[in-house]
Amino acid sequence: IVAELYMPIHISFATKADSLKDIKRIYSKDKGFGECREFLNEYDLMNIEHIPVESTAKAAILASQDKDSAAICSHIAAKLYGVPVMFENIEDVHDNTTRFVILSDFKNAISGDDKTSILAKLKDANEAGSLVHFLSDFDAAKINLSKIESRPSKESGGFGYWFYIDFYGHIDEERVQKVIEKHTNEVTWLGSYVKGED
């Protein structure tokens, strides 16, 4: 990861139908339906068939092929696939943002306003307190965590967990290096980059 970018998310309702009463189905990513409940209720669209698809771009593609359908998607996806936007900014929360990251094999220099992302796979993950012990090293080094998220992983002896962690600081800072070196066999560095503005 060499950069992060926070972008505002605005959702559109796109369809080739002439009116709302002609729409028989709505496509979107599962989260898209949940993020637009107020709109769907206001226009009596909750009882129409909602079909979850893998992305809002896919929703726009499907709506472009069927005049009786609509898509909950970005205005960019609607434009890209030729589906007219009937309503814009239909999201319930108007200040939503999504974080995007840029991947490269390039390594950033220390900027003084950095964030680092790592994956941690604790070797003693099934022992009580293993995560607390791991994180206490960050606390002792005065490294502030901004995110920690667990994901299950298949192990030869059952299931374990990976932890995705973001923290403030750069991999080349001495205090960060000391913590990472202590856990060399448990940590995969994903990148250090200038903090994005959210």
mmCIF file of C-alpha atoms in Angstrom:
data_model
loop_
_atom_site.group_PDB
_atom_site.id
_atom_site.type_symbol
_atom_site.label_atom_id
_atom_site.label_comp_id
_atom_site.label_asym_id
_atom_site.label_seq_id
_atom_site.Cartn_x
_atom_site.Cartn_y
_atom_site.Cartn_z
ATOM 1 C CA ILE A 1 0.000 0.000 0.000
ATOM 2 C CA VAL A 2 1.564 3.307 -1.062
ATOM 3 C CA ALA A 3 -1.389 5.662 -0.571
ATOM 4 C CA GLU A 4 -4.909 5.887 0.792
ATOM 5 C CA LEU A 5 -7.743 8.034 -0.434
ATOM 6 C CA TYR A 6 -11.109 8.710 1.174
ATOM 7 C CA MET A 7 -13.896 9.477 -1.264
ATOM 8 C CA PRO A 8 -17.459 10.564 -0.561
ATOM 9 C CA ILE A 9 -20.029 7.993 -1.589
ATOM 10 C CA HIS A 10 -23.178 9.143 -3.355
ATOM 11 C CA ILE A 11 -25.721 6.673 -4.631
ATOM 12 C CA SER A 12 -28.024 7.023 -7.632
ATOM 13 C CA PHE A 13 -31.184 5.270 -8.772
ATOM 14 C CA ALA A 14 -30.831 4.452 -12.460
ATOM 15 C CA THR A 15 -33.319 2.857 -14.825
ATOM 16 C CA LYS A 16 -34.414 2.706 -18.447
ATOM 17 C CA ALA A 17 -38.048 2.490 -17.298
ATOM 18 C CA ASP A 18 -40.313 5.408 -18.149
ATOM 19 C CA SER A 19 -41.714 5.609 -14.603
ATOM 20 C CA LEU A 20 -41.292 4.023 -11.172
ATOM 21 C CA LYS A 21 -44.508 1.998 -11.586
ATOM 22 C CA ASP A 22 -42.925 0.123 -14.518
ATOM 23 C CA ILE A 23 -40.028 -1.210 -12.409
ATOM 24 C CA LYS A 24 -40.331 -4.863 -11.393
ATOM 25 C CA ARG A 25 -36.886 -5.484 -9.903
ATOM 26 C CA ILE A 26 -33.959 -3.540 -8.466
ATOM 27 C CA TYR A 27 -30.326 -4.675 -8.601
ATOM 28 C CA SER A 28 -27.596 -3.577 -6.208
ATOM 29 C CA LYS A 29 -24.850 -4.760 -3.919
ATOM 30 C CA ASP A 30 -26.445 -6.034 -0.694
ATOM 31 C CA LYS A 31 -25.190 -2.992 1.234
ATOM 32 C CA GLY A 32 -26.695 -0.674 -1.376
ATOM 33 C CA PHE A 33 -30.231 -1.639 -0.393
ATOM 34 C CA GLY A 34 -29.484 -1.009 3.280
ATOM 35 C CA GLU A 35 -27.907 2.381 2.606
ATOM 36 C CA CYS A 36 -31.016 3.668 0.767
ATOM 37 C CA ARG A 37 -33.911 2.487 2.940
ATOM 38 C CA GLU A 38 -35.444 5.941 3.357
ATOM 39 C CA PHE A 39 -35.557 6.464 -0.411
ATOM 40 C CA LEU A 40 -36.972 2.984 -1.034
ATOM 41 C CA ASN A 41 -39.682 3.548 1.585
ATOM 42 C CA GLU A 42 -40.533 7.052 0.379
ATOM 43 C CA TYR A 43 -41.107 5.868 -3.198
ATOM 44 C CA ASP A 44 -42.806 2.594 -2.178
ATOM 45 C CA LEU A 45 -40.005 0.451 -3.623
ATOM 46 C CA MET A 46 -39.501 -1.902 -0.668
ATOM 47 C CA ASN A 47 -41.969 -4.483 -2.006
ATOM 48 C CA ILE A 48 -40.389 -4.728 -5.447
ATOM 49 C CA GLU A 49 -37.982 -7.647 -5.922
ATOM 50 C CA HIS A 50 -34.501 -6.692 -4.644
ATOM 51 C CA ILE A 51 -31.753 -8.731 -6.280
ATOM 52 C CA PRO A 52 -28.323 -8.544 -4.618
ATOM 53 C CA VAL A 53 -25.356 -8.745 -7.007
ATOM 54 C CA GLU A 54 -21.591 -8.671 -6.469
ATOM 55 C CA SER A 55 -21.109 -4.976 -7.276
ATOM 56 C CA THR A 56 -23.007 -1.821 -8.116
ATOM 57 C CA ALA A 57 -21.316 -1.881 -11.537
ATOM 58 C CA LYS A 58 -22.900 -5.301 -12.143
ATOM 59 C CA ALA A 59 -26.243 -3.810 -11.030
ATOM 60 C CA ALA A 60 -25.896 -1.093 -13.687
ATOM 61 C CA ILE A 61 -25.021 -3.674 -16.355
ATOM 62 C CA LEU A 62 -28.117 -5.739 -15.531
ATOM 63 C CA ALA A 63 -30.360 -2.654 -15.456
ATOM 64 C CA SER A 64 -28.997 -1.623 -18.862
ATOM 65 C CA GLN A 65 -30.253 -4.924 -20.309
ATOM 66 C CA ASP A 66 -33.776 -4.837 -18.866
ATOM 67 C CA LYS A 67 -36.200 -1.903 -19.148
ATOM 68 C CA ASP A 68 -38.321 -3.261 -16.254
ATOM 69 C CA SER A 69 -35.422 -3.059 -13.802
ATOM 70 C CA ALA A 70 -33.395 -0.448 -11.959
ATOM 71 C CA ALA A 71 -29.992 -0.225 -10.316
ATOM 72 C CA ILE A 72 -28.862 1.333 -7.081
ATOM 73 C CA CYS A 73 -25.360 2.354 -8.122
ATOM 74 C CA SER A 74 -22.973 5.263 -8.564
ATOM 75 C CA HIS A 75 -23.761 7.863 -11.209
ATOM 76 C CA ILE A 76 -20.468 6.859 -12.857
ATOM 77 C CA ALA A 77 -21.591 3.218 -13.237
ATOM 78 C CA ALA A 78 -24.957 4.375 -14.593
ATOM 79 C CA LYS A 79 -23.284 6.633 -17.153
ATOM 80 C CA LEU A 80 -20.699 4.009 -18.095
ATOM 81 C CA TYR A 81 -23.393 1.429 -18.891
ATOM 82 C CA GLY A 82 -25.903 3.824 -20.443
ATOM 83 C CA VAL A 83 -28.581 3.726 -17.750
ATOM 84 C CA PRO A 84 -30.333 7.074 -17.186
ATOM 85 C CA VAL A 85 -30.222 8.369 -13.598
ATOM 86 C CA MET A 86 -33.738 8.985 -12.293
ATOM 87 C CA PHE A 87 -32.685 10.112 -8.765
ATOM 88 C CA GLU A 88 -29.316 11.195 -7.370
ATOM 89 C CA ASN A 89 -27.968 11.179 -3.805
ATOM 90 C CA ILE A 90 -30.491 8.645 -2.531
ATOM 91 C CA GLU A 91 -28.260 7.462 0.331
ATOM 92 C CA ASP A 92 -29.624 7.742 3.892
ATOM 93 C CA VAL A 93 -26.335 9.150 5.241
ATOM 94 C CA HIS A 94 -25.005 11.918 3.033
ATOM 95 C CA ASP A 95 -21.483 12.153 4.486
ATOM 96 C CA ASN A 96 -20.486 8.501 3.923
ATOM 97 C CA THR A 97 -16.972 7.899 2.661
ATOM 98 C CA THR A 98 -15.120 4.853 1.400
ATOM 99 C CA ARG A 99 -11.406 4.269 1.795
ATOM 100 C CA PHE A 100 -9.451 3.245 -1.288
ATOM 101 C CA VAL A 101 -5.799 2.184 -1.300
ATOM 102 C CA ILE A 102 -3.212 2.314 -4.060
ATOM 103 C CA LEU A 103 -0.946 -0.708 -4.425
ATOM 104 C CA SER A 104 2.601 -0.688 -5.786
ATOM 105 C CA ASP A 105 6.003 -2.177 -5.008
ATOM 106 C CA PHE A 106 7.294 1.362 -4.401
ATOM 107 C CA LYS A 107 8.312 2.225 -0.808
ATOM 108 C CA ASN A 108 7.499 5.694 0.533
ATOM 109 C CA ALA A 109 9.979 7.711 2.578
ATOM 110 C CA ILE A 110 9.018 8.966 6.045
ATOM 111 C CA SER A 111 6.791 12.042 5.759
ATOM 112 C CA GLY A 112 6.149 12.688 9.450
ATOM 113 C CA ASP A 113 2.396 12.137 8.948
ATOM 114 C CA ASP A 114 2.338 8.443 8.095
ATOM 115 C CA LYS A 115 0.135 5.440 8.567
ATOM 116 C CA THR A 116 1.263 1.817 8.300
ATOM 117 C CA SER A 117 -0.786 -1.286 7.505
ATOM 118 C CA ILE A 118 0.204 -4.780 8.601
ATOM 119 C CA LEU A 119 -1.225 -8.285 8.798
ATOM 120 C CA ALA A 120 -0.571 -10.177 12.016
ATOM 121 C CA LYS A 121 -0.875 -13.934 12.468
ATOM 122 C CA LEU A 122 -0.151 -14.661 16.120
ATOM 123 C CA LYS A 123 1.820 -17.853 16.717
ATOM 124 C CA ASP A 124 0.111 -18.440 20.086
ATOM 125 C CA ALA A 125 -3.318 -17.247 18.905
ATOM 126 C CA ASN A 126 -5.207 -19.911 20.850
ATOM 127 C CA GLU A 127 -3.679 -18.894 24.173
ATOM 128 C CA ALA A 128 -5.640 -16.508 26.383
ATOM 129 C CA GLY A 129 -4.322 -12.954 26.160
ATOM 130 C CA SER A 130 -2.143 -13.472 23.067
ATOM 131 C CA LEU A 131 -3.680 -10.516 21.206
ATOM 132 C CA VAL A 132 -3.452 -8.301 24.301
ATOM 133 C CA HIS A 133 0.237 -9.170 24.705
ATOM 134 C CA PHE A 134 0.889 -8.429 21.030
ATOM 135 C CA LEU A 135 -0.920 -5.070 21.179
ATOM 136 C CA SER A 136 0.725 -4.056 24.470
ATOM 137 C CA ASP A 137 4.022 -3.675 22.588
ATOM 138 C CA PHE A 138 2.394 -0.985 20.418
ATOM 139 C CA ASP A 139 1.086 0.731 23.547
ATOM 140 C CA ALA A 140 4.511 0.626 25.214
ATOM 141 C CA ALA A 141 6.074 2.209 22.094
ATOM 142 C CA LYS A 142 3.349 4.924 22.058
ATOM 143 C CA ILE A 143 2.096 3.749 18.654
ATOM 144 C CA ASN A 144 -1.561 4.629 18.164
ATOM 145 C CA LEU A 145 -3.696 2.036 16.375
ATOM 146 C CA SER A 146 -6.385 3.424 14.066
ATOM 147 C CA LYS A 147 -7.919 0.105 12.981
ATOM 148 C CA ILE A 148 -7.894 -3.552 13.889
ATOM 149 C CA GLU A 149 -10.002 -6.112 12.083
ATOM 150 C CA SER A 150 -9.961 -9.892 12.408
ATOM 151 C CA ARG A 151 -10.488 -12.402 9.621
ATOM 152 C CA PRO A 152 -10.720 -16.168 10.034
ATOM 153 C CA SER A 153 -8.100 -18.328 8.366
ATOM 154 C CA LYS A 154 -8.025 -22.058 7.745
ATOM 155 C CA GLU A 155 -5.350 -23.820 9.754
ATOM 156 C CA SER A 156 -4.132 -27.400 9.632
ATOM 157 C CA GLY A 157 -5.506 -27.894 13.152
ATOM 158 C CA GLY A 158 -8.738 -25.918 12.702
ATOM 159 C CA PHE A 159 -9.353 -22.204 12.379
ATOM 160 C CA GLY A 160 -7.167 -19.279 13.351
ATOM 161 C CA TYR A 161 -7.278 -15.537 12.750
ATOM 162 C CA TRP A 162 -5.419 -12.919 10.777
ATOM 163 C CA PHE A 163 -5.524 -9.378 12.148
ATOM 164 C CA TYR A 164 -5.448 -6.427 9.769
ATOM 165 C CA ILE A 165 -4.005 -3.457 11.657
ATOM 166 C CA ASP A 166 -3.497 0.199 10.727
ATOM 167 C CA PHE A 167 -1.406 2.418 12.981
ATOM 168 C CA TYR A 168 0.140 5.879 12.930
ATOM 169 C CA GLY A 169 3.834 5.841 12.124
ATOM 170 C CA HIS A 170 6.206 4.630 9.401
ATOM 171 C CA ILE A 171 7.926 1.242 9.139
ATOM 172 C CA ASP A 172 11.326 3.006 9.057
ATOM 173 C CA GLU A 173 10.784 4.815 12.382
ATOM 174 C CA GLU A 174 12.910 3.299 15.144
ATOM 175 C CA ARG A 175 9.998 2.787 17.575
ATOM 176 C CA VAL A 176 7.976 0.983 14.882
ATOM 177 C CA GLN A 177 10.950 -1.167 13.826
ATOM 178 C CA LYS A 178 11.488 -2.334 17.416
ATOM 179 C CA VAL A 179 7.898 -3.546 17.724
ATOM 180 C CA ILE A 180 7.864 -5.183 14.287
ATOM 181 C CA GLU A 181 11.264 -6.871 14.852
ATOM 182 C CA LYS A 182 9.937 -8.359 18.097
ATOM 183 C CA HIS A 183 7.157 -10.014 16.071
ATOM 184 C CA THR A 184 9.023 -10.670 12.809
ATOM 185 C CA ASN A 185 7.535 -14.153 12.330
ATOM 186 C CA GLU A 186 3.997 -12.937 13.018
ATOM 187 C CA VAL A 187 3.780 -9.738 10.956
ATOM 188 C CA THR A 188 3.511 -9.029 7.235
ATOM 189 C CA TRP A 189 4.116 -5.390 6.336
ATOM 190 C CA LEU A 190 1.632 -4.120 3.741
ATOM 191 C CA GLY A 191 2.876 -0.550 3.404
ATOM 192 C CA SER A 192 3.603 2.840 4.966
ATOM 193 C CA TYR A 193 2.080 5.932 3.387
ATOM 194 C CA VAL A 194 0.970 9.487 4.067
ATOM 195 C CA LYS A 195 -2.319 9.511 5.996
ATOM 196 C CA GLY A 196 -5.285 10.306 3.786
ATOM 197 C CA GLU A 197 -7.831 12.911 4.824
ATOM 198 C CA ASP A 198 -11.234 11.474 5.646
#
